[in-house]
Amino acid sequence: MLQTALHFSHTLLKEVIAEGDSVVDATMGNGNDTAFLAQLVGSTGNVYAFDVQEQAVINTAKKLADVNLSEHVQLFHQGHETIDTAIDKDILIKAAIFNLGYLPKSDKTIITTPNTTKQALDALLPRLTTKGRIVLVVYYGHAGGEAELTLVQDYCQTLPQESYSVLTYQFINQRNNPPILFCIEKK
Ligand SMILES: C[S@@+](CC[C@H](N)C(=O)[O-])C[C@H]1O[C@@H](n2cnc3c(N)ncnc32)[C@H](O)[C@@H]1O
């Protein structure tokens, strides 16, 4: 069966992340991706996770504690637009994941926005290792979602092909705006 965008995002991350890597969860939410990343980088790696909602940080901290993965994870109760100053300048990033949209079963008005998403991407690209990947899963069915999809699409499409490979993955015959995945890989 074809993988959902969410499932495929984990496949793309798993392919490149090894023990000891430094990685970013740009939208921690309930911490599903943070826990997944923490498992992949192991006790010698680092996960940096960001969210503007306190409840997201609380939920993620609990999830990590439950599975004994808290130690090498830094949870930032601040937006991913602060990545550049939050993470030490000399740290190279192997992979990052963005789940853009709102947190399901939570306040639907707290959404990721084009401007801050762009700032985060601008900060991550220079730190990305060769063969490193940034995966974005874009939910766009809500108010404001189309603008963010446009930003991500334009941003990805204009990256120079000499330096980056970029793909999109989407189901084109499904109802209700299924998420669209983008993956940027540094050459
Ligand atoms: C679709 S959810 C993420 C789901 C998450 N990956 C999970 O496993 O549960 C999007 C999240 O982005 C967060 N968010 C909104 N603006 C943000 C920003 N500027 N920086 C970081 N996170 C932000 C929201 O609070 C929300 O929790």
mmCIF file of N, CA, C and O in Angstrom, residues 18 26 28 35 42 70 72 89 103 145:
data_model
loop_
_atom_site.group_PDB
_atom_site.id
_atom_site.type_symbol
_atom_site.label_atom_id
_atom_site.label_comp_id
_atom_site.label_asym_id
_atom_site.label_seq_id
_atom_site.Cartn_x
_atom_site.Cartn_y
_atom_site.Cartn_z
ATOM 1 N N ALA A 18 21.507 8.719 11.496
ATOM 2 C CA ALA A 18 22.268 7.661 12.167
ATOM 3 C C ALA A 18 22.500 8.069 13.623
ATOM 4 O O ALA A 18 22.311 9.238 14.002
ATOM 5 N N ALA A 26 10.889 20.844 14.095
ATOM 6 C CA ALA A 26 10.538 22.267 14.073
ATOM 7 C C ALA A 26 9.136 22.538 14.596
ATOM 8 O O ALA A 26 8.797 23.693 14.875
ATOM 9 N N MET A 28 6.932 20.574 17.371
ATOM 10 C CA MET A 28 6.873 19.335 18.179
ATOM 11 C C MET A 28 5.461 18.824 18.448
ATOM 12 O O MET A 28 5.259 17.628 18.535
ATOM 13 N N ALA A 35 9.930 12.046 19.505
ATOM 14 C CA ALA A 35 10.269 10.721 20.059
ATOM 15 C C ALA A 35 10.884 9.835 18.975
ATOM 16 O O ALA A 35 11.859 9.117 19.225
ATOM 17 N N GLY A 42 19.813 8.152 19.075
ATOM 18 C CA GLY A 42 20.394 7.415 20.186
ATOM 19 C C GLY A 42 20.990 8.314 21.262
ATOM 20 O O GLY A 42 20.851 9.536 21.228
ATOM 21 N N SER A 70 14.320 11.133 27.254
ATOM 22 C CA SER A 70 14.403 12.587 27.503
ATOM 23 C C SER A 70 15.807 13.152 27.424
ATOM 24 O O SER A 70 15.998 14.309 27.054
ATOM 25 N N HIS A 72 18.750 13.263 25.788
ATOM 26 C CA HIS A 72 19.471 13.971 24.737
ATOM 27 C C HIS A 72 18.550 14.817 23.856
ATOM 28 O O HIS A 72 18.837 15.069 22.698
ATOM 29 N N LYS A 89 26.063 27.714 16.897
ATOM 30 C CA LYS A 89 26.433 27.972 15.487
ATOM 31 C C LYS A 89 27.237 26.838 14.849
ATOM 32 O O LYS A 89 27.137 26.588 13.654
ATOM 33 N N LEU A 103 -2.289 22.038 15.652
ATOM 34 C CA LEU A 103 -2.217 20.799 16.422
ATOM 35 C C LEU A 103 -3.615 20.191 16.507
ATOM 36 O O LEU A 103 -4.538 20.826 17.029
ATOM 37 N N GLY A 145 -3.824 28.140 5.462
ATOM 38 C CA GLY A 145 -3.026 27.005 5.002
ATOM 39 C C GLY A 145 -2.521 27.149 3.568
ATOM 40 O O GLY A 145 -1.390 26.789 3.255
#
